[in-house]
mmCIF file of C-alpha atoms and ligand atoms in Angstrom:
data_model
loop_
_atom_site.group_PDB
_atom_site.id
_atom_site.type_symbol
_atom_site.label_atom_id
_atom_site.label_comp_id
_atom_site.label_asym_id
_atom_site.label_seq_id
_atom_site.Cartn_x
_atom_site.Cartn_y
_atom_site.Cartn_z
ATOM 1 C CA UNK A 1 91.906 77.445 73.982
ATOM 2 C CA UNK A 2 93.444 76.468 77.146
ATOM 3 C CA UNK A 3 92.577 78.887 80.273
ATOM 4 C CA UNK A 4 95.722 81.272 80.648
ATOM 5 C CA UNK A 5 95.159 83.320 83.779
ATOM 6 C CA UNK A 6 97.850 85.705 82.414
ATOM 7 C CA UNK A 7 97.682 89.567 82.873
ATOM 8 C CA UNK A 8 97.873 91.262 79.605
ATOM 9 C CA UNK A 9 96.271 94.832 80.849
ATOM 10 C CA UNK A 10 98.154 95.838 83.686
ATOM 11 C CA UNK A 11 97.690 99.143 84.799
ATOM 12 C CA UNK A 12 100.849 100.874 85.645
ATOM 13 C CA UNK A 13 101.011 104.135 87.860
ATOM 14 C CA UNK A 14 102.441 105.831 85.181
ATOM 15 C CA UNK A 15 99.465 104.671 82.474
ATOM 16 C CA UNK A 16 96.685 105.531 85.923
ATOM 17 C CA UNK A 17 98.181 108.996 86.401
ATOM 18 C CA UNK A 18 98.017 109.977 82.535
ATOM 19 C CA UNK A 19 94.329 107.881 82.493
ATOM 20 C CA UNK A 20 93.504 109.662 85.146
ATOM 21 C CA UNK A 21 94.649 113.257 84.506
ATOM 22 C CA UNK A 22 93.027 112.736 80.890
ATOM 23 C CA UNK A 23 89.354 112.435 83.096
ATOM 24 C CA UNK A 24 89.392 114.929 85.447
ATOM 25 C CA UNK A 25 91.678 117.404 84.846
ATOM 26 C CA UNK A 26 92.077 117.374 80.703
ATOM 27 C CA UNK A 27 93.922 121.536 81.026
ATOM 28 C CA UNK A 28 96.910 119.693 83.371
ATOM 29 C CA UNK A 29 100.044 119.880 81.951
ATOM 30 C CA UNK A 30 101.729 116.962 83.025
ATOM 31 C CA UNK A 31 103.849 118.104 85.469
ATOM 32 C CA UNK A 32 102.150 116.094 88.711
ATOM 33 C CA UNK A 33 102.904 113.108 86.199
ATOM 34 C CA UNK A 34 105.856 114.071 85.931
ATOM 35 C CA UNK A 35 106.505 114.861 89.420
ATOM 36 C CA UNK A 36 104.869 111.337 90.422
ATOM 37 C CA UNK A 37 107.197 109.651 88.490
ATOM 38 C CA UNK A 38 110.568 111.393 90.579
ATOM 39 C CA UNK A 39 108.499 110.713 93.423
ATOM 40 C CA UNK A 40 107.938 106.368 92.456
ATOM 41 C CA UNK A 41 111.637 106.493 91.968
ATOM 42 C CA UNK A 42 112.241 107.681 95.424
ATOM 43 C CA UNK A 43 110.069 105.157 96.509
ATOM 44 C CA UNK A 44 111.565 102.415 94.805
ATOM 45 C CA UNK A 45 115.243 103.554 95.963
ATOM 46 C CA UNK A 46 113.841 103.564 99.733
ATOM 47 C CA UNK A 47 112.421 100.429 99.721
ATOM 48 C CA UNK A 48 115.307 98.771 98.320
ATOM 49 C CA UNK A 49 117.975 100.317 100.873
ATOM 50 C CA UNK A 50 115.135 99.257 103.358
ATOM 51 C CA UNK A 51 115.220 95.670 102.309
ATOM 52 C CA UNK A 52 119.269 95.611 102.282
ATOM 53 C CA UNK A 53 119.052 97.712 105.416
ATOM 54 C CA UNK A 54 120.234 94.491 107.821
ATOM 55 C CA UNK A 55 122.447 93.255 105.056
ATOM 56 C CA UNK A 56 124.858 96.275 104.921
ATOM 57 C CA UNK A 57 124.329 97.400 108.471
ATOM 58 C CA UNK A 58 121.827 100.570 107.880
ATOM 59 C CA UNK A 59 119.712 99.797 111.135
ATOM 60 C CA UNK A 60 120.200 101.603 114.522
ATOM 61 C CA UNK A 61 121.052 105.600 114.956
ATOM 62 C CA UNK A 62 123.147 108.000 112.742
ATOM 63 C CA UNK A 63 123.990 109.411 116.469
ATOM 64 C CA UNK A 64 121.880 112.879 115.835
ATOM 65 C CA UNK A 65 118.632 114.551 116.240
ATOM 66 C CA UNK A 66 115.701 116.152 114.040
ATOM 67 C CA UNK A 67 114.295 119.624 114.569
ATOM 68 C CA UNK A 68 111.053 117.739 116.717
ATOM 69 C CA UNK A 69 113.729 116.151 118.707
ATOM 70 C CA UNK A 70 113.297 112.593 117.284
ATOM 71 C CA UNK A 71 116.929 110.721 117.446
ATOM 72 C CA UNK A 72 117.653 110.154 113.545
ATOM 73 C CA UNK A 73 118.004 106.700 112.477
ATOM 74 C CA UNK A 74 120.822 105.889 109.645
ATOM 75 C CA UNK A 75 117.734 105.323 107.479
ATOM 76 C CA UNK A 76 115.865 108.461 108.326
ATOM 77 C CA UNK A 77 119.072 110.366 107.132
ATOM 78 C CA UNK A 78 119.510 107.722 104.171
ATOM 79 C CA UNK A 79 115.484 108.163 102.944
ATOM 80 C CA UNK A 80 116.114 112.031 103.708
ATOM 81 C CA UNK A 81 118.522 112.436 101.251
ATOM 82 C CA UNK A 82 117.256 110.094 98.599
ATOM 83 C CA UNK A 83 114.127 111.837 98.853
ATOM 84 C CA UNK A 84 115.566 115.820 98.338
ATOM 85 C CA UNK A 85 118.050 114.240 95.780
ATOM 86 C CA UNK A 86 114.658 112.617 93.824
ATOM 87 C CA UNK A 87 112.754 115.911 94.480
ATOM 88 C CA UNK A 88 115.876 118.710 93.146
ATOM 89 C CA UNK A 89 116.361 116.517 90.169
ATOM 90 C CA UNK A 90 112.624 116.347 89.038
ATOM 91 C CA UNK A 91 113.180 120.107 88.042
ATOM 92 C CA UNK A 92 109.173 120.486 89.362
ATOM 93 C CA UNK A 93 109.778 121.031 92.817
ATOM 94 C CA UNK A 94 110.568 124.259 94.443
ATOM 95 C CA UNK A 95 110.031 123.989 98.153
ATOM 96 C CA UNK A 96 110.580 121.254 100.041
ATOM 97 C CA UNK A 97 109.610 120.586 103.838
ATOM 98 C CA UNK A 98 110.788 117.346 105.653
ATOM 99 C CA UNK A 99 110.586 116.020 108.990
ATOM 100 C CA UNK A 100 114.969 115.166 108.995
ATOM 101 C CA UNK A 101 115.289 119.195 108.047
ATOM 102 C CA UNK A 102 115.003 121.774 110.116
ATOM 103 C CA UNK A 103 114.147 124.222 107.707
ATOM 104 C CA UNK A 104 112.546 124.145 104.533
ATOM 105 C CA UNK A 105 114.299 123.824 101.595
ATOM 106 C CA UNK A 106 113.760 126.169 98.490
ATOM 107 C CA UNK A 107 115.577 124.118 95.194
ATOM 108 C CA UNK A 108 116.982 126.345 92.471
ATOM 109 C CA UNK A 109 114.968 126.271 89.243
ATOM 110 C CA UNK A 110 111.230 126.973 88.227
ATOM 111 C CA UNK A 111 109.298 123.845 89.968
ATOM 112 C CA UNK A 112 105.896 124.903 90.429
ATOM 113 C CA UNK A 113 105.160 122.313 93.349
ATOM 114 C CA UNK A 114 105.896 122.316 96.978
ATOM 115 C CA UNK A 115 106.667 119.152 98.708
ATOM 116 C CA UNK A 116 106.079 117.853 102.165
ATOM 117 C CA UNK A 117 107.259 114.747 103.477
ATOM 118 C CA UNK A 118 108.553 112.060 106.160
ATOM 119 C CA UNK A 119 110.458 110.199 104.899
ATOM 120 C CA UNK A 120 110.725 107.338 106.934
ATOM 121 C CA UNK A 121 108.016 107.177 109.462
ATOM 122 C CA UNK A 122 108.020 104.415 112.332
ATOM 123 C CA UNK A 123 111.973 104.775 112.154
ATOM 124 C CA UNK A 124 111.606 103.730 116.095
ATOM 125 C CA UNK A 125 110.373 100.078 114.445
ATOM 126 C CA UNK A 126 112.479 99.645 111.638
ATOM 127 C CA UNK A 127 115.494 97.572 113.817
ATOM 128 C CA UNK A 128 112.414 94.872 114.753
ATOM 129 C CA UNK A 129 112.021 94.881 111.216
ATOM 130 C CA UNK A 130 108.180 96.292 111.503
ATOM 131 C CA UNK A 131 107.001 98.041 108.389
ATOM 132 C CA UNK A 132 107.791 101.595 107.932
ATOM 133 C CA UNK A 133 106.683 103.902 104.992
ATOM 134 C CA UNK A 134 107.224 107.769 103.793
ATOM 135 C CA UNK A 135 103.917 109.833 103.963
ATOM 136 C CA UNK A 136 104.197 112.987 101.441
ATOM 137 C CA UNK A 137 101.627 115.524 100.597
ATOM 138 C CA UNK A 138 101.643 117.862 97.527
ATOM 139 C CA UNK A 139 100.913 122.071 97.451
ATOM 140 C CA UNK A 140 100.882 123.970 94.239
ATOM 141 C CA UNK A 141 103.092 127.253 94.701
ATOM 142 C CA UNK A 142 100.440 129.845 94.929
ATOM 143 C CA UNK A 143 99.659 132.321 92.416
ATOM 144 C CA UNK A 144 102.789 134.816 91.662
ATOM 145 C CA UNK A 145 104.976 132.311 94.340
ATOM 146 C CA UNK A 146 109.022 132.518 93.946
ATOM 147 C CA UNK A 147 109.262 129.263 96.737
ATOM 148 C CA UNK A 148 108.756 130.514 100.253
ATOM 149 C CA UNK A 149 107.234 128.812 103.710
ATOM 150 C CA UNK A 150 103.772 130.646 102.591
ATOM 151 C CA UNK A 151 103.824 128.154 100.018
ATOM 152 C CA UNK A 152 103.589 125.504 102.715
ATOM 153 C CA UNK A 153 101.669 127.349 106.098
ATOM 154 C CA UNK A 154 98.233 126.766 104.153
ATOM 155 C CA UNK A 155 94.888 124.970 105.088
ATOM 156 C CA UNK A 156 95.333 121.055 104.112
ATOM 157 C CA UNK A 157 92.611 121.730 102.200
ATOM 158 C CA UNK A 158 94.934 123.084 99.429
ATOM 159 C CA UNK A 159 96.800 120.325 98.640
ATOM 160 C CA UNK A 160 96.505 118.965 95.520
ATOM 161 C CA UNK A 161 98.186 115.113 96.269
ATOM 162 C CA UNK A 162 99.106 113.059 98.880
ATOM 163 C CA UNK A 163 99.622 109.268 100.012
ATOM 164 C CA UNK A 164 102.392 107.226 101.344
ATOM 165 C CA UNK A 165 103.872 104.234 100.957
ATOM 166 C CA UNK A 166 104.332 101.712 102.824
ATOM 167 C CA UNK A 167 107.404 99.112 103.041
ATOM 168 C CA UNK A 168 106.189 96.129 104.253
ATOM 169 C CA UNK A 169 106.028 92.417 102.273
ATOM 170 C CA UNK A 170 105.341 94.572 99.319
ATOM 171 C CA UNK A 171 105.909 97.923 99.134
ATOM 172 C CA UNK A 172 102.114 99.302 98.518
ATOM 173 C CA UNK A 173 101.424 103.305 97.719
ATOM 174 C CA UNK A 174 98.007 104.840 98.565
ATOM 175 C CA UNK A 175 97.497 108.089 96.766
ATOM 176 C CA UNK A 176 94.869 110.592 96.323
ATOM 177 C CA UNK A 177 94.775 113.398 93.391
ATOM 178 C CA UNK A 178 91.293 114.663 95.035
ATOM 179 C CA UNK A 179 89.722 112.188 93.469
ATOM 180 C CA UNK A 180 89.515 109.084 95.566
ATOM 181 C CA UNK A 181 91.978 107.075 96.475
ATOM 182 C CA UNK A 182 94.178 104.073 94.620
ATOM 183 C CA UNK A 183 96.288 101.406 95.854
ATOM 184 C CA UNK A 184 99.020 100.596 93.777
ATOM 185 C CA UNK A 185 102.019 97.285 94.619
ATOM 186 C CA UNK A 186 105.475 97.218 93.628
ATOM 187 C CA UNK A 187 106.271 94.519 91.092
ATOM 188 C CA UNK A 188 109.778 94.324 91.842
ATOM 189 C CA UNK A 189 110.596 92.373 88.455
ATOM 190 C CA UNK A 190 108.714 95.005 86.466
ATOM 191 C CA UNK A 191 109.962 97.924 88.714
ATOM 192 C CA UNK A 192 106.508 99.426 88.452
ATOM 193 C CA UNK A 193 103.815 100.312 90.683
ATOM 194 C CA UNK A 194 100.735 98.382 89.363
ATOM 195 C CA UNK A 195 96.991 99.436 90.332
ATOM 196 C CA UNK A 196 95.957 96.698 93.197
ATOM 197 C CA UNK A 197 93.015 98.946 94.839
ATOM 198 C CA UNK A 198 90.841 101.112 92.740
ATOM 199 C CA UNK A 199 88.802 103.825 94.334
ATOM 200 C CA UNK A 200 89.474 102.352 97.655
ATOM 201 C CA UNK A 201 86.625 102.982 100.551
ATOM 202 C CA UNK A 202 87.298 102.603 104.097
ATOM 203 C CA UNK A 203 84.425 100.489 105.560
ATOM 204 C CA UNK A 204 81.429 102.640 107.510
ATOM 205 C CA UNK A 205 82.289 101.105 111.164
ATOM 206 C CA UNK A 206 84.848 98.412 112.439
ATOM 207 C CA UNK A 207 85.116 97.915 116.266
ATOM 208 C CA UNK A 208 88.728 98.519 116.245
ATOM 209 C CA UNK A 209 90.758 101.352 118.074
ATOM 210 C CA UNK A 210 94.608 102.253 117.613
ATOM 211 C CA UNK A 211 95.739 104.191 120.551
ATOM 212 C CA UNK A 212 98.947 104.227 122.655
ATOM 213 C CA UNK A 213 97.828 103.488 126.184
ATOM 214 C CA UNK A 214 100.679 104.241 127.547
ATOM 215 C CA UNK A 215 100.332 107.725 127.089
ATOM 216 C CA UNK A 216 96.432 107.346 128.684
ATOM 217 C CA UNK A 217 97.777 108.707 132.456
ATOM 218 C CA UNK A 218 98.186 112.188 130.476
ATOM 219 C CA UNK A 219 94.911 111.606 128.698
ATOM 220 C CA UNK A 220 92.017 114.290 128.931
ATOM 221 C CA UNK A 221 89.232 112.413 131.037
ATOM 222 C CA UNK A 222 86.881 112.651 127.871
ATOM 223 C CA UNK A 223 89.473 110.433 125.985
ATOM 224 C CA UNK A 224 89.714 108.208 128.918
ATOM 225 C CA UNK A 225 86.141 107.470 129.462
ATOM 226 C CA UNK A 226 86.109 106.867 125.546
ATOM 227 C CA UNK A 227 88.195 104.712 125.162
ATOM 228 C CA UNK A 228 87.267 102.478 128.741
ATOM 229 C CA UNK A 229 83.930 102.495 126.903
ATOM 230 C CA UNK A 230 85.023 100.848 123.931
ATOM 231 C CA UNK A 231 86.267 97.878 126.186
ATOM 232 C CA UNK A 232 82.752 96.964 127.521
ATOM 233 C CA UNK A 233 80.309 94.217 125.568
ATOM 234 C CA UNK A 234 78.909 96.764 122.686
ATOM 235 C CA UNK A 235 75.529 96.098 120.990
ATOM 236 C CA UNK A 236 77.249 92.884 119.252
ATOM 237 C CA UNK A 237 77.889 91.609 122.970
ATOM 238 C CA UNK A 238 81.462 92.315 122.392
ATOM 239 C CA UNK A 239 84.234 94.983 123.328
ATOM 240 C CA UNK A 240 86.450 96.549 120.918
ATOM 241 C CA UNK A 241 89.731 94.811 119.915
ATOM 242 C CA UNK A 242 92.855 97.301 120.084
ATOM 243 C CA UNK A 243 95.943 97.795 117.540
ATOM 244 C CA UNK A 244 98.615 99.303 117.668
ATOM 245 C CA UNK A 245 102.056 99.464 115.380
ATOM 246 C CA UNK A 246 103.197 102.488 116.142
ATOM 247 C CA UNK A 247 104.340 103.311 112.773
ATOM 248 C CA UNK A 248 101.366 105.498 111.849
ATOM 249 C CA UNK A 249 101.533 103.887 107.908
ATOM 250 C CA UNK A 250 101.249 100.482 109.138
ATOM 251 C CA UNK A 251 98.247 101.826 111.435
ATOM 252 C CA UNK A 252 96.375 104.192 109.241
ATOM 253 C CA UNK A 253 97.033 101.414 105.991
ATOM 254 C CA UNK A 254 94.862 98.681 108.346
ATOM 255 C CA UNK A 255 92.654 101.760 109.843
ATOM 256 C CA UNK A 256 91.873 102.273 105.483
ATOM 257 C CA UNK A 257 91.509 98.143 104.240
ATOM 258 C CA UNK A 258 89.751 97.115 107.709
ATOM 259 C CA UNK A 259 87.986 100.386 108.857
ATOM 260 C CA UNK A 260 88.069 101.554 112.827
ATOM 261 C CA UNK A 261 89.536 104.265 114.619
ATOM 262 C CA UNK A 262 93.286 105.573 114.858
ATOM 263 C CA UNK A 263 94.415 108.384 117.496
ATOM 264 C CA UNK A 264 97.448 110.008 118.700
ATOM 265 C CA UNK A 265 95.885 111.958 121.127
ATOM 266 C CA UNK A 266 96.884 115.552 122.527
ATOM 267 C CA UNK A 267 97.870 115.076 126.826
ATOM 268 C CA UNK A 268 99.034 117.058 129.466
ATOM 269 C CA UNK A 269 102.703 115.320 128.804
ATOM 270 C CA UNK A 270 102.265 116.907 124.660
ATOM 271 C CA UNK A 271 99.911 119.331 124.576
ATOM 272 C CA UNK A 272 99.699 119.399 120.935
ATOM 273 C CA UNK A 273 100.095 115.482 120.487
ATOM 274 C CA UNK A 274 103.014 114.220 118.739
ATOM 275 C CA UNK A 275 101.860 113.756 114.744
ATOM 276 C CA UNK A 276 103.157 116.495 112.729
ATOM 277 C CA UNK A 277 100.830 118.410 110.874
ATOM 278 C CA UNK A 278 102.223 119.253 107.247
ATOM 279 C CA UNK A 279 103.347 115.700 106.560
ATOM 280 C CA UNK A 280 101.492 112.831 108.730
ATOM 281 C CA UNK A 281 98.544 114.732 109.488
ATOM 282 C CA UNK A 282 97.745 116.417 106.601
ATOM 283 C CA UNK A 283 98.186 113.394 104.180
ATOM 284 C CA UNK A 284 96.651 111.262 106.111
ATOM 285 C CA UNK A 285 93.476 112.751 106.990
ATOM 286 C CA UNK A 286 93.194 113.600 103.015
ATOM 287 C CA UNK A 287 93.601 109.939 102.588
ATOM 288 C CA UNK A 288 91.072 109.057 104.901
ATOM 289 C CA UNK A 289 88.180 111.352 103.762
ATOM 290 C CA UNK A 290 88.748 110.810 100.488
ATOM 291 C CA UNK A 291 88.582 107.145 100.941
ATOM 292 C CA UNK A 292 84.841 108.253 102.628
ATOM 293 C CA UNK A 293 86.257 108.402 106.217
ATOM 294 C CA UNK A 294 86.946 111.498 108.527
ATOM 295 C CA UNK A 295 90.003 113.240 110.191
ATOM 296 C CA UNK A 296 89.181 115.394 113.414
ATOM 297 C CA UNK A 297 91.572 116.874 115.953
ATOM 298 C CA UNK A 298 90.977 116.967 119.614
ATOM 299 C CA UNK A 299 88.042 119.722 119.831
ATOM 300 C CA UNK A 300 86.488 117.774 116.739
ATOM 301 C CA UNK A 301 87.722 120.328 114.584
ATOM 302 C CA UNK A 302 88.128 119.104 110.746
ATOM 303 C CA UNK A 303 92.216 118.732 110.664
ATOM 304 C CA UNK A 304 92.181 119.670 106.850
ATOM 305 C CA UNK A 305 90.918 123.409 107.903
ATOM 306 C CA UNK A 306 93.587 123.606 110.129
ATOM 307 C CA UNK A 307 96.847 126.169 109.178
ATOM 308 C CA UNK A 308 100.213 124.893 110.531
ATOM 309 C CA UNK A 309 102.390 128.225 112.255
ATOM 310 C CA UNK A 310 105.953 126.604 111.747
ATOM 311 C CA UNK A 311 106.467 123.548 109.420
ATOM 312 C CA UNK A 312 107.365 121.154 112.362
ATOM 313 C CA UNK A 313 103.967 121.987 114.181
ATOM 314 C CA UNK A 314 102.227 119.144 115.843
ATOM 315 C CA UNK A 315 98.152 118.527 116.538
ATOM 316 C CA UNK A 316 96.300 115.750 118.492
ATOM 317 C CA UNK A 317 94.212 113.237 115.634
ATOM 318 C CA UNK A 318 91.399 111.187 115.657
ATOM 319 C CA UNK A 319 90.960 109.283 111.720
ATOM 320 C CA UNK A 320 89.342 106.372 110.597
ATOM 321 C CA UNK A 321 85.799 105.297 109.926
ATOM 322 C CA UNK A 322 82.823 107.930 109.996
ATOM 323 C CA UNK A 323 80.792 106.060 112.388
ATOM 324 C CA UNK A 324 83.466 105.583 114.825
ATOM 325 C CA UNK A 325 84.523 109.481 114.404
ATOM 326 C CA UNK A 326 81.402 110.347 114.863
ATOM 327 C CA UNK A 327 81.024 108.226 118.106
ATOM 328 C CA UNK A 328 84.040 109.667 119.434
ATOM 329 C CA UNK A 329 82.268 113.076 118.705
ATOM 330 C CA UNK A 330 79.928 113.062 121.408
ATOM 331 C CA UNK A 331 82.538 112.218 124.555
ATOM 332 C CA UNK A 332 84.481 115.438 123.077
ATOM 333 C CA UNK A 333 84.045 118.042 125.699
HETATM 334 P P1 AHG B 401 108.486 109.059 112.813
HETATM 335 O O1 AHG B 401 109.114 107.697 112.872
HETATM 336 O O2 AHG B 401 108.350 109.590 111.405
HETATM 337 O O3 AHG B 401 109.150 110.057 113.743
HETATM 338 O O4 AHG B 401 106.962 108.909 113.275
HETATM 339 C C1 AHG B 401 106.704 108.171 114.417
HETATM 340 C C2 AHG B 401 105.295 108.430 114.825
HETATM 341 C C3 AHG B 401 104.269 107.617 114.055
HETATM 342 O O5 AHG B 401 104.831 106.801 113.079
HETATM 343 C C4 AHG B 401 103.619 106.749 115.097
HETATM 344 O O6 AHG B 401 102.232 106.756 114.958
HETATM 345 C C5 AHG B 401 103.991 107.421 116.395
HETATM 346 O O7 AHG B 401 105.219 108.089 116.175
HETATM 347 C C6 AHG B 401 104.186 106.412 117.496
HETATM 348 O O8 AHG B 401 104.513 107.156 118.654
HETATM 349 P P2 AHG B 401 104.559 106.401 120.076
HETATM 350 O O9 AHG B 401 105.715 105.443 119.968
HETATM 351 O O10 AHG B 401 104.763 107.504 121.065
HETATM 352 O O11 AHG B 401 103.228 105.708 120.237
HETATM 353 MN MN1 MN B 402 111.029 110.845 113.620
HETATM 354 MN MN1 MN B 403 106.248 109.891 111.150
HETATM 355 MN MN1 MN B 404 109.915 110.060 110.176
#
């Protein structure tokens, strides 16, 4: 017969979660599905007020400011309220924290799930059009749990899900269950996310670093001599190349596909950095060593054993590939 190169087995998020969840966790009762599903629609929604965002004049500031003192773009408050009006209608949430709320939010009902999220991260980019994405990362409500902040002050350690997705050509999601990671692209005829990258691993090394330099007057001296190291010939005969977005999904989503080292350092300017724990660093460092990489913060401490005080708290990061982690290791002092 003639060769058709048409896909007749595509594999949906919906079909991976419910493949999945069959394999490694047969006692679930489908409520992460089901709570996967609000959050693809909230995804979807985003992207697609993202895409119009020029057309019906959604770019530049709603004229107000976030708890962390960020100015709030129109689309920050616009993915914000998509994103609590996706999570309060799944009926499986109970708490939810986001970067565009002060304080958490605790949704009526019995959700068994606490939520934490940006929803638009690199909202400094999106008027030049660079990709932005929303980072979330999942808790179960502990044991005996009505819906409070102790749902949400916990190690990263105990979350149960986390990814983001990113709006760029495509709108891809990376998300982890604990069990790897998978890459999934919006087919915007089908309106589903389809699997793209199975059990995706982040490459051992890559002589690539992703640092604002900007900020490297307030850097520690460690950090400096680091990074003025990676600039001279290494054993290849060649320095380092540097890249930098500045939307941390854009940077962490080459850091995963092309391997290398991301940082937004702690300085004497932010002693804490400027990444927020519960829902950049958090996710992203559960992405990253679940992808076979490593997430550190600035005493080399593992960020996933860390415990966040408020909900808005902020810690210095170092994530990427193990080798370069653990190069970075030894200037730590
Ligand atoms: P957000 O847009 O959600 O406030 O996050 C912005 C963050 C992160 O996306 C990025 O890595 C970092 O800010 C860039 O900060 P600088 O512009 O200071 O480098
Ligand atoms: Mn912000
Ligand atoms: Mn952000
Ligand atoms: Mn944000």
């Amino acid at each position: 017969a003639k060769q058709m190169n048409v896909e007749t087995d595509i594999i949906t998020l919906t079909r991976f979660i419910l493949e999945e969840q069959q394999h490694v966790a047969p006692s679930a009762t489908g409520e992460l599905s089901l709570l996967l599903n609000s959050l693809q629609f909230a995804f979807k929604f985003i992207a697609h007020n993202i895409r119009r965002a020029e057309l019906v004049n959604l770019i530049g500031v709603s004229g107000t400011a976030n708890a962390t003192g960020d100015t709030q773009k129109k689309l920050d408050v616009i993915g914000d309220e998509i994103f609590i009006n996706a999570m309060r209608s799944s009926n499986n949430v109970k708490v939810l924290v986001s970067e565009e709320q002060e304080d958490l939010i605790i949704f009526e009902g019995g959700g068994k799930y606490a939520v934490c999220t940006d929803p638009i991260d690199g909202s400094s980019n999106i008027d030049a059009g660079v990709s932005v994405g929303t980072i979330f990362g999942i808790y179960r409500l502990k044991e005996g749990s009505k819906g409070s902040i102790n749902d949400v002050l916990r190690k990263g350690t105990e979350m149960v899900c986390a990814g983001y997705t990113m709006y760029g050509a495509s709108a891809h999601l990376m998300l982890t269950t604990g069990y790897g990671v998978n890459g999934f692209t919006l087919d915007t005829q089908l309106g589903e996310f389809i699997l793209t990258q199975p059990n995706l691993k982040i490459p051992n090394t890559r002589s690539i670093y992703s640092v604002n330099e900007g900020n490297s007057f307030y850097w520690p001296d460690y950090v400096k001599k680091y990074i003025e190291d990676l600039k001279k010939p290494q054993d290849n005969g060649k320095p380092y190349s540097a890249r930098y977005v500045g939307s941390m999904v854009a940077d962490i989503h080459r850091t995963l596909l092309y391997g290398g080292i991301f940082s937004y350092p702690a300085d004497t300017k932010s002693k804490n950095g400027k990444l927020r724990i519960l829902y950049e660093c958090f996710p992203m460092a559960m992405l990253m060593e679940q992808a076979g990489g490593r997430a550190i913060n600035d005493k080399g401490e593992r960020i996933l054993d860390m415990i966040p005080k408020g909900i808005h708290d902020k810690s210095g990061i170092w994530l990427g590939s193990k080798g370069e982690i653990e190069k970075f290791v030894t200037y730590i002092k």
